Coordinates of C-alpha atoms in Angstrom, one line a residue:
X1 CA -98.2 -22.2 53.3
X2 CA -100.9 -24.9 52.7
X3 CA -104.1 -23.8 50.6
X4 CA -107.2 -26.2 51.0
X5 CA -109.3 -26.4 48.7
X6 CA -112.9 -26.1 49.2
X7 CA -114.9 -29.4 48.9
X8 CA -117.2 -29.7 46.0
X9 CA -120.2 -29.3 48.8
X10 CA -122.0 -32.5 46.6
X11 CA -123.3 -35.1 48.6
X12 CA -122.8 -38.7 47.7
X13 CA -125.6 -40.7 47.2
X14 CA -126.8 -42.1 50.8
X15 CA -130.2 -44.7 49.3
X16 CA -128.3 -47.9 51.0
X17 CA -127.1 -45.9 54.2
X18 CA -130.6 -45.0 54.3
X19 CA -131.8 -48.4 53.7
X20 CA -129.7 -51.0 55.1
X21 CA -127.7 -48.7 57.5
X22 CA -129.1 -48.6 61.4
X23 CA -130.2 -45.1 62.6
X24 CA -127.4 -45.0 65.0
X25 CA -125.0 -43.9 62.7
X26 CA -123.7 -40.6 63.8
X27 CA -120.5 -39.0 62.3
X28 CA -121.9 -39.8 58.9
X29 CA -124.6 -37.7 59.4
X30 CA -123.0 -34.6 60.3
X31 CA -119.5 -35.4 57.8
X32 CA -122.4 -36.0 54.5
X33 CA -119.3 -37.4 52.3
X34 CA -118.3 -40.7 51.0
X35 CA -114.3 -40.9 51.6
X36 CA -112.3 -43.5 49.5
X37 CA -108.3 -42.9 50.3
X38 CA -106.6 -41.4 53.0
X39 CA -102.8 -40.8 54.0
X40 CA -100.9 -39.1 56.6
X41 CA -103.3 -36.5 57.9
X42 CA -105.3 -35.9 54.7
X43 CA -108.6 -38.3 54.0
X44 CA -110.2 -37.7 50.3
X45 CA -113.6 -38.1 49.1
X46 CA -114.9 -40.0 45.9
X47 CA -116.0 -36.1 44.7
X48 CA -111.9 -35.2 44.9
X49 CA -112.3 -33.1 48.0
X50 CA -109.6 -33.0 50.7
X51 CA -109.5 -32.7 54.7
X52 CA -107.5 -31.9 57.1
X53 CA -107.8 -34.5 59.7
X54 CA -108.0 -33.3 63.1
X55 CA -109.9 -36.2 64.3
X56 CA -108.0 -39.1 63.9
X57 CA -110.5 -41.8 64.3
X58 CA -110.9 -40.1 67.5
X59 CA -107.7 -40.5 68.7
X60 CA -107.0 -44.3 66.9
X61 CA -104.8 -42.9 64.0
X62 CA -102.5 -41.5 66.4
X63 CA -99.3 -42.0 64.0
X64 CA -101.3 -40.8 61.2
X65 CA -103.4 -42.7 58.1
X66 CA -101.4 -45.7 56.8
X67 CA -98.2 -45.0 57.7
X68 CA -95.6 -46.2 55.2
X69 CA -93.5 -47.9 58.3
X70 CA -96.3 -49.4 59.5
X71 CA -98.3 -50.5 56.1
X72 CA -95.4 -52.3 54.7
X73 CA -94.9 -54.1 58.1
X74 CA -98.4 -55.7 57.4
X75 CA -97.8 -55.9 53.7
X76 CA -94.4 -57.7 54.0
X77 CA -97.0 -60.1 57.1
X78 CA -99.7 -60.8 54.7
X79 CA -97.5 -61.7 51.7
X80 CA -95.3 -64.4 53.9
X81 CA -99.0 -65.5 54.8
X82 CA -98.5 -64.6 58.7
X83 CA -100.9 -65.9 60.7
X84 CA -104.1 -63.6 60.9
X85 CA -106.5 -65.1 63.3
X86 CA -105.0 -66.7 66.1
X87 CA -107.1 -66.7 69.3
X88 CA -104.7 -66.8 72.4
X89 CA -102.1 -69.1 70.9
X90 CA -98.8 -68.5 70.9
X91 CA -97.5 -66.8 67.6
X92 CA -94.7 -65.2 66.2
X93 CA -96.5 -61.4 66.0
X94 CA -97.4 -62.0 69.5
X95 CA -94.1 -62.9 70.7
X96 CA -92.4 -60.1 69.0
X97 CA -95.2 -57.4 69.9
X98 CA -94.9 -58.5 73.6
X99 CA -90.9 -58.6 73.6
X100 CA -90.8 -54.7 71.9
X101 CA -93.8 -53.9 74.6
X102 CA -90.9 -54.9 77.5
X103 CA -88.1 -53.5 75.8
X104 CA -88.9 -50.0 74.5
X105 CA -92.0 -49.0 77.2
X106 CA -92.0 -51.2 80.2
X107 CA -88.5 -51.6 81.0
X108 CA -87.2 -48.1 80.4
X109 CA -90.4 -46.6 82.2
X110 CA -89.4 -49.6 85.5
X111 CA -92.9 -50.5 84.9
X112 CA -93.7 -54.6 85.6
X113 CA -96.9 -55.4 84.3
X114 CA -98.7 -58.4 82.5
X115 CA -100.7 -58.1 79.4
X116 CA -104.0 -59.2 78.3
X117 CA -105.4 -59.2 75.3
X118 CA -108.8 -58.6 75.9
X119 CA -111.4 -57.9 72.7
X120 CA -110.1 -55.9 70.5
X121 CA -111.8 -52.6 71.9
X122 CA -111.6 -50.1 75.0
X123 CA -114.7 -51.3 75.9
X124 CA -113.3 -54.8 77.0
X125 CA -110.2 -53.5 78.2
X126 CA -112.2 -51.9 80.8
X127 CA -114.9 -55.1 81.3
X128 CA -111.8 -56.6 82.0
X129 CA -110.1 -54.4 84.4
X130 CA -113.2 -53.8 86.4
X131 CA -113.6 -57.7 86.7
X132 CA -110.4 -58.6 87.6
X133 CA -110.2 -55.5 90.4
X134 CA -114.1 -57.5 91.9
X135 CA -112.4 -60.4 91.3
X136 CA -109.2 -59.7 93.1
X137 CA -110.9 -57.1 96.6
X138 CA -113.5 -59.5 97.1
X139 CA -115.6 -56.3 96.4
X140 CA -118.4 -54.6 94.4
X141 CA -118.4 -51.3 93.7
X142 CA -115.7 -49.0 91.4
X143 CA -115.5 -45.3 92.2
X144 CA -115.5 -43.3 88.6
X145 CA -116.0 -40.1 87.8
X146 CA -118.2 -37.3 86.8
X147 CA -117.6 -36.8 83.1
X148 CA -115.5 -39.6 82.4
X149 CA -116.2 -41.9 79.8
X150 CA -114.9 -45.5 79.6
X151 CA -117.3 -47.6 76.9
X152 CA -120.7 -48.4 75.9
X153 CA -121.2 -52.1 77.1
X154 CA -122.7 -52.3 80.5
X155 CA -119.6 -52.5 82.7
X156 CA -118.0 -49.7 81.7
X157 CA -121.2 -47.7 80.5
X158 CA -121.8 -47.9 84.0
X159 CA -118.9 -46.2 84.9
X160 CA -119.7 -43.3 82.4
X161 CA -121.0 -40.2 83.2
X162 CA -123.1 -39.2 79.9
X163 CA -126.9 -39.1 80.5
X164 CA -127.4 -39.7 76.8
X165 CA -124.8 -42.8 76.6
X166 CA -126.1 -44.1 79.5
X167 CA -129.7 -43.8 78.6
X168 CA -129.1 -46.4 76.0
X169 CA -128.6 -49.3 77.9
X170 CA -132.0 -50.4 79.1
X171 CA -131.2 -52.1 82.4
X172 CA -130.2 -50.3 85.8
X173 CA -126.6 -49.3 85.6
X174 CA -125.3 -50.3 89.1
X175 CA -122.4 -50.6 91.9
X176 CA -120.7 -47.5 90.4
X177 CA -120.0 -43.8 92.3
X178 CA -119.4 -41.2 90.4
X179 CA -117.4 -38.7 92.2
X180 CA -116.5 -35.3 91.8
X181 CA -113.6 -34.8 88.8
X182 CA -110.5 -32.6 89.8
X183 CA -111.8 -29.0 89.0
X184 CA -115.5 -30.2 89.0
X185 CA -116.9 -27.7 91.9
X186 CA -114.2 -24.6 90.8
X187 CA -110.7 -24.5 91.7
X188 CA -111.9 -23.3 95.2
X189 CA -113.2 -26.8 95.7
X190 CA -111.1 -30.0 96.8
X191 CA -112.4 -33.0 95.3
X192 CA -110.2 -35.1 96.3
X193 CA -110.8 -34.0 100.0
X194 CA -114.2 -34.6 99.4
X195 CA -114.0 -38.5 98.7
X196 CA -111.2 -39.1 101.4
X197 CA -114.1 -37.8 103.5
X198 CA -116.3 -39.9 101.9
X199 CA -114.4 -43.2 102.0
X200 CA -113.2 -42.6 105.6
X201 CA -116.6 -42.0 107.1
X202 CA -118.5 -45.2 108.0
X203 CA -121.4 -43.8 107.8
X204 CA -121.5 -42.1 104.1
X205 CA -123.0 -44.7 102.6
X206 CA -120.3 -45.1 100.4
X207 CA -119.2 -49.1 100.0
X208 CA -115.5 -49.9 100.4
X209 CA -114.7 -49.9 96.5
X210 CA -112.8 -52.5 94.0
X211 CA -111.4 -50.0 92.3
X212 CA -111.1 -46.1 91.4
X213 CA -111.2 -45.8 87.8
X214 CA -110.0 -42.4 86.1
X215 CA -109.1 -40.7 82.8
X216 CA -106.1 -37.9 83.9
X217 CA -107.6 -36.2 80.7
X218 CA -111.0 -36.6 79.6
X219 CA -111.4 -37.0 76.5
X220 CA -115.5 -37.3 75.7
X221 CA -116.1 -35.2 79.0
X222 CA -114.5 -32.0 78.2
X223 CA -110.6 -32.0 77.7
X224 CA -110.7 -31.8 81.5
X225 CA -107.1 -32.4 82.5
X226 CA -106.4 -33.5 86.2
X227 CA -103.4 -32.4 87.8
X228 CA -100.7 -34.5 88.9
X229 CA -101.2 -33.6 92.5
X230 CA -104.7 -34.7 92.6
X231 CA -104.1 -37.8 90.7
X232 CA -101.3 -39.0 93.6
X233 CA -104.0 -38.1 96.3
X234 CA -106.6 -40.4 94.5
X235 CA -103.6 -43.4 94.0
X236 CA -102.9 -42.8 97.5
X237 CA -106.1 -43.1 99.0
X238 CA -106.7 -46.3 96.7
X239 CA -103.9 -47.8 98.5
X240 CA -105.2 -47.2 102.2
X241 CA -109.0 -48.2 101.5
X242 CA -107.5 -51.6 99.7
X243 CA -108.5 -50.3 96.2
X244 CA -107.1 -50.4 92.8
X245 CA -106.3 -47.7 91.0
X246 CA -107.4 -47.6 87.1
X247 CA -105.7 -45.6 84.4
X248 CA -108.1 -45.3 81.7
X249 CA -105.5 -44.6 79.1
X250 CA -107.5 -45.6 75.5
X251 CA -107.4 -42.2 74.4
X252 CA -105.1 -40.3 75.9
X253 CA -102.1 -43.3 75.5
X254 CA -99.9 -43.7 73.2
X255 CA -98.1 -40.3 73.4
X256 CA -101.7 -38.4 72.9
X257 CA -101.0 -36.0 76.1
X258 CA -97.2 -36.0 75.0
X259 CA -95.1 -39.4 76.7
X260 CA -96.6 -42.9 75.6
X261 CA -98.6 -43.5 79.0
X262 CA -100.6 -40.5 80.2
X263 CA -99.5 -40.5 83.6
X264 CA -95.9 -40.9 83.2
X265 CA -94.0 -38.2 85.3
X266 CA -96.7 -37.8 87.9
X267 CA -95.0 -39.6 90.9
X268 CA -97.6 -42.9 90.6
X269 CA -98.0 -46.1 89.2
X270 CA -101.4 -47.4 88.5
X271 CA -102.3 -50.8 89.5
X272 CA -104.5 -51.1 85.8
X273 CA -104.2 -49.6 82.6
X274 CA -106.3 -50.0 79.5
X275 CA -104.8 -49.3 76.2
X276 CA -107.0 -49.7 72.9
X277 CA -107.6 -47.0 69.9
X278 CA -103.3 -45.8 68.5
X279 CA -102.5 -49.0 70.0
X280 CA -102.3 -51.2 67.1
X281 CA -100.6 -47.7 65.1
X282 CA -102.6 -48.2 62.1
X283 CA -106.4 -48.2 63.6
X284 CA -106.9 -51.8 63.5
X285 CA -108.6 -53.0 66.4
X286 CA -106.3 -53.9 69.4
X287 CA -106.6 -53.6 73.0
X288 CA -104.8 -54.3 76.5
X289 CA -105.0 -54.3 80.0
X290 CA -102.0 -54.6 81.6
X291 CA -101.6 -55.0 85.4
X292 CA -99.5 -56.0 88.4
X293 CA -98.3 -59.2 88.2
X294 CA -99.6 -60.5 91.4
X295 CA -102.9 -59.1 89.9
X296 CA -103.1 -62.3 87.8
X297 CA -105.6 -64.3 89.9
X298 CA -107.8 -65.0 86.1
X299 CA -108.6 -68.8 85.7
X300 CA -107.8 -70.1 82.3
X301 CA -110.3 -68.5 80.1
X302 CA -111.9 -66.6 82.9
X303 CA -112.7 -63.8 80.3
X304 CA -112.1 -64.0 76.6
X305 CA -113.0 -63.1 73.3
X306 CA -112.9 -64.7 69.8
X307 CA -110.8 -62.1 68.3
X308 CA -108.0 -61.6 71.0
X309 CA -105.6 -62.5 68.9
X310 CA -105.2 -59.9 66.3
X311 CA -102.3 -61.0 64.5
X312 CA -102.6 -57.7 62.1
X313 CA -102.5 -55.6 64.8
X314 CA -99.5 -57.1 66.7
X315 CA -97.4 -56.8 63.6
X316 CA -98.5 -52.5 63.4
X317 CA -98.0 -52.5 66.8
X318 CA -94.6 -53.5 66.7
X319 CA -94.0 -51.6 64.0
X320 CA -95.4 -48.5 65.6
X321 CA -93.3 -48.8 68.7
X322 CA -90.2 -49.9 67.0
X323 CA -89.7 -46.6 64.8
X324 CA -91.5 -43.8 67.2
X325 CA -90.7 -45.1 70.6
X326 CA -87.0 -46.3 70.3
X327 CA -85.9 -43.1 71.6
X328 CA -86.8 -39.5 72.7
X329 CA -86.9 -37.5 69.6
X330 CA -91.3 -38.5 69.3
X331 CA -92.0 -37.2 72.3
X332 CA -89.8 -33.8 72.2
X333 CA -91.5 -33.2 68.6
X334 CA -94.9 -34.0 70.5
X335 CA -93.8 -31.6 73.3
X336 CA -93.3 -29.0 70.6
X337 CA -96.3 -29.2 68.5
X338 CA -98.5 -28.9 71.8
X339 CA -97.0 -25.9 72.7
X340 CA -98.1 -24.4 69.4
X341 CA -101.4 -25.6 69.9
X342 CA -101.6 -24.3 73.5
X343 CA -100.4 -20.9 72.1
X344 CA -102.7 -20.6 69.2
X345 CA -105.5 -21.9 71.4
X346 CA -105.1 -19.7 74.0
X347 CA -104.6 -16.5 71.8
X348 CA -108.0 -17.2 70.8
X349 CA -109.3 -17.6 73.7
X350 CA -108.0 -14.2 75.1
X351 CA -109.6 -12.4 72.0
X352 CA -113.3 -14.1 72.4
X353 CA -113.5 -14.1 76.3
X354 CA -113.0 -18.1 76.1
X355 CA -111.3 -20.8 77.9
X356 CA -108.7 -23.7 77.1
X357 CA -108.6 -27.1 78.2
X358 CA -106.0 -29.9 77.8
X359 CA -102.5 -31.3 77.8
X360 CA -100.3 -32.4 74.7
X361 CA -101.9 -32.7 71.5
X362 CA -105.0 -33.4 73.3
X363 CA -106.2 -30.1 73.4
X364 CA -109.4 -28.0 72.9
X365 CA -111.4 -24.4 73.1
X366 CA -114.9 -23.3 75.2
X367 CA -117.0 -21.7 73.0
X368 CA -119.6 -21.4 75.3
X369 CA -122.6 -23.4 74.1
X370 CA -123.2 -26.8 72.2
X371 CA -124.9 -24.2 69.2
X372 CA -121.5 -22.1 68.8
X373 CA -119.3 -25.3 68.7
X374 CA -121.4 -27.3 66.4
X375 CA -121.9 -23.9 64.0
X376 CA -117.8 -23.9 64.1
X377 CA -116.9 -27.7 63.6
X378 CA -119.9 -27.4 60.1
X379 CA -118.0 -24.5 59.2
X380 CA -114.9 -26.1 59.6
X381 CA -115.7 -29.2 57.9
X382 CA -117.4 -26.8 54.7
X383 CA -113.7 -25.6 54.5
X384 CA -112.2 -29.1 54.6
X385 CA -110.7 -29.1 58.3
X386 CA -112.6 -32.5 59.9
X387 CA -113.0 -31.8 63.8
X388 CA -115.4 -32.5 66.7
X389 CA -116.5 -31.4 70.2
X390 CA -116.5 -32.7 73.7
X391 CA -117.5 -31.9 76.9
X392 CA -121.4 -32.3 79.2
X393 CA -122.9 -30.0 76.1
X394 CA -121.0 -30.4 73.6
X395 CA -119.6 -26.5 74.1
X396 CA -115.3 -28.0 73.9
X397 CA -114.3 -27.6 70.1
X398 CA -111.4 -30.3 70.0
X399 CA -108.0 -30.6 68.5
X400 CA -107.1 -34.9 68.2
X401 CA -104.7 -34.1 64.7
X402 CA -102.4 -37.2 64.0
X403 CA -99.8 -36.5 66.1
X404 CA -96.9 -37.0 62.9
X405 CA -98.6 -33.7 61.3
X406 CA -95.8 -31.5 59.9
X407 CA -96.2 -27.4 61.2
X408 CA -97.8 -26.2 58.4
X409 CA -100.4 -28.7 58.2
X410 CA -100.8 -27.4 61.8
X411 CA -100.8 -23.7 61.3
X412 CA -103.2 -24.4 58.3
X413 CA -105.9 -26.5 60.2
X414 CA -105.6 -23.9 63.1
X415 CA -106.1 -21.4 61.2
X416 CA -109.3 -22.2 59.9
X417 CA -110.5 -23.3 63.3
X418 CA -109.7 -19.3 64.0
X419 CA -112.1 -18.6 61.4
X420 CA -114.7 -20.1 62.3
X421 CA -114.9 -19.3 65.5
X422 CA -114.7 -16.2 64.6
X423 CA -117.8 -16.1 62.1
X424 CA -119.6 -18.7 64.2
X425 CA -123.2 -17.2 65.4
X426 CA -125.2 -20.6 65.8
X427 CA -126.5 -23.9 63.9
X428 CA -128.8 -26.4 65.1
X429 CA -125.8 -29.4 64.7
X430 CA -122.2 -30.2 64.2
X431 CA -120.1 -32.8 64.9
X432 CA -120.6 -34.5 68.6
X433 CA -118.6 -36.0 70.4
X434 CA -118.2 -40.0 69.8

């Protein structure tokens, strides 16, 4: 049984946050600590506090903090003084990063796509697969979806539901639909019916789209998991209106919802995937998008980015893939640890009236209101368990623990997300969602 001790509750002194820091900062405010060290799941604070990471870098730190495998991977790099910063050249970490990439995902999955190394966030994967799916239709507009979130620069933020997120940009946000989400009207309600309808009727004002861009669990928009059968339809109908379908896989990748693509299993293959956050395995910055090859119409340079070639991160990433995705015992031990999470998730549920949303280790709880959830992720975080909501109001209290966590470190961080719902009556803040 693991006992956490209660942080010291003193904050650290903020004066150059305060001064020098911009107001946007967010997490900070709500997580008033100054961490120094972290491993596995545990992070520390300069006051000698320790919490429970059920976070992850929100969903980055997939394989856990500094991961032995993967820290002396980059270690053993730096020493032999690897290249670092490489652009798009060809280099020895990018070679054996795109070589592990065929052998151990794409091949055994019969999947045939290029990659791209785009900026090193999810943001650009998703500039980039929105451009290249204009670029290769001849067309304008991308179908997304309500709640779905896919970045903050003005491509993708344009494709994102949040009002708040979206309020931000100070231009128009256009040539984006945002369609109904499986489950969005009630389970009563086809949504995908609805946009066949849409798309097939000439006079819907709905533009022949680019692309259909979709998360198959939404990670900022509520834990709202699509099912397989909807996701086929909305591939399908791609297909006949001359569309390409988008996976939006930056959070929910990289065995997050339990295999290392999201939508493995479902009876599709997207024609776009974006990959950024556990890609890298050690929450350097790293992003993909990887397509069909006959999807490669960029010119030389078309779109780019000083820091595409992240040397660091193709050496974790190699690392990462090599010793958890070599064969099946990963994703059987994520399989497992979901289940427990379902279970405990859903017994609480059943005892407050409350709903569950979810797959894999991507998994949350309905409280009911933004003001219950944030009272229960500051209660958590005052009994060292680090956690954060989801969902329209922020009413989705999320579980995104490094999926390496041992069962007791489960059971332990569980169990004082079951307290505090329990005690939770209302506070004016918590932790939002990113």
């Amino acid at each position: 049984m693991i006992t956490l001790p209660r942080p010291t509750g003193r904050k650290p002194d903020t004066a150059i946050y305060e001064r020098r820091e911009s107001a946007v900062r967010s997490y900070a405010r709500v997580m008033p600590r100054q961490f120094n060290r972290a491993e596995n799941v545990w992070m520390h604070d300069n006051q000698g506090g320790r919490y429970l990471d059920f976070l992850s870098g929100c969903s980055t730190l997939n394989y856990g903090h500094n991961h032995p495998v993967l820290k002396q991977a980059l270690l053993d790099y730096i020493v032999a003084d690897g290249i670092t910063h490489g652009l798009d050249l060809h280099t020895d970490a990018k070679a054996e990063f795109l070589e592990t990439l065929e052998n151990l995902i794409l091949k055994p999955r019969r999947l045939d796509y290029r990659a791209m190394f785009t900026g090193p966030t999810g943001t650009n994967a998703v500039e980039a697969a929105i451009k290249l799916a204009r670029k290769v239709t001849g067309r304008e507009l991308v179908i997304a979806f309500t709640n779905g979130f896919h970045g903050m620069t003005l491509g993708a933020l344009a494709c994102t539901g949040n009002a708040a997120k979206r309020g931000g940009a100070g231009v128009p946000l256009a040539h984006v639909a945002h369609e109904p989400y499986d489950g969005y009207h009630g389970p009563e309600v086809d949504t995908a019916e609805l946009l066949e309808r849409r798309l097939a009727d000439p006079s819907s004002g709905l533009d022949a789209p680019a692309a259909i861009l979709v998360e198959t669990v939404q990670g900022e928009g509520g834990l709202n998991a699509a099912s397989p059968e909807w996701l086929r339809r909305i591939n399908t109908m791609a297909k006949r209106h001359g569309a390409l379908m988008i996976v939006d896989d930056i959070q929910a990748g990289c065995g997050r919802t339990g295999s290392f693509f999201s939508f493995e299993g479902m009876g599709f293959t997207p024609d776009i995937v974006t990959m950024a956050k556990s890609l890298s395995g050690m929450g350097l910055p790293f992003a993909l998008t990887l397509f069909r090859p006959e999807l490669d119409q960029w010119a030389p340079g078309e779109h780019n980015g000083t820091f595409r070639g992240n040397n660091h991160a193709f050496v974790t990433a190699t690392a990462a893939l090599r010793h958890f995705w070599s064969d099946r015992r990963f994703e059987q031990d994520i399989a497992r640890r979901g289940a427990l999470i379902a279970q405990r998730l859903e017994a609480m549920a059943a005892q407050h009236g409350l709903s569950t949303r979810g797959r894999g280790m991507m998994r949350g709880i309905d409280v009911g209101s933004g003001d219950i959830a944030a009272a229960v992720t500051t209660a958590c975080f005052e009994r060292g368990l680090i956690i954060e909501t989801s969902g329209a109001h922020d009413e989705i209290v999320k579980i995104l623990s490094p999926l390496v966590i041992d069962d007791a470190e489960l059971s332990a961080g569980i169990d004082i997300l079951e307290t505090c719902i329990g005690e939770a009556l209302g506070a004016p803040y918590g932790v939002a969602a990113e």
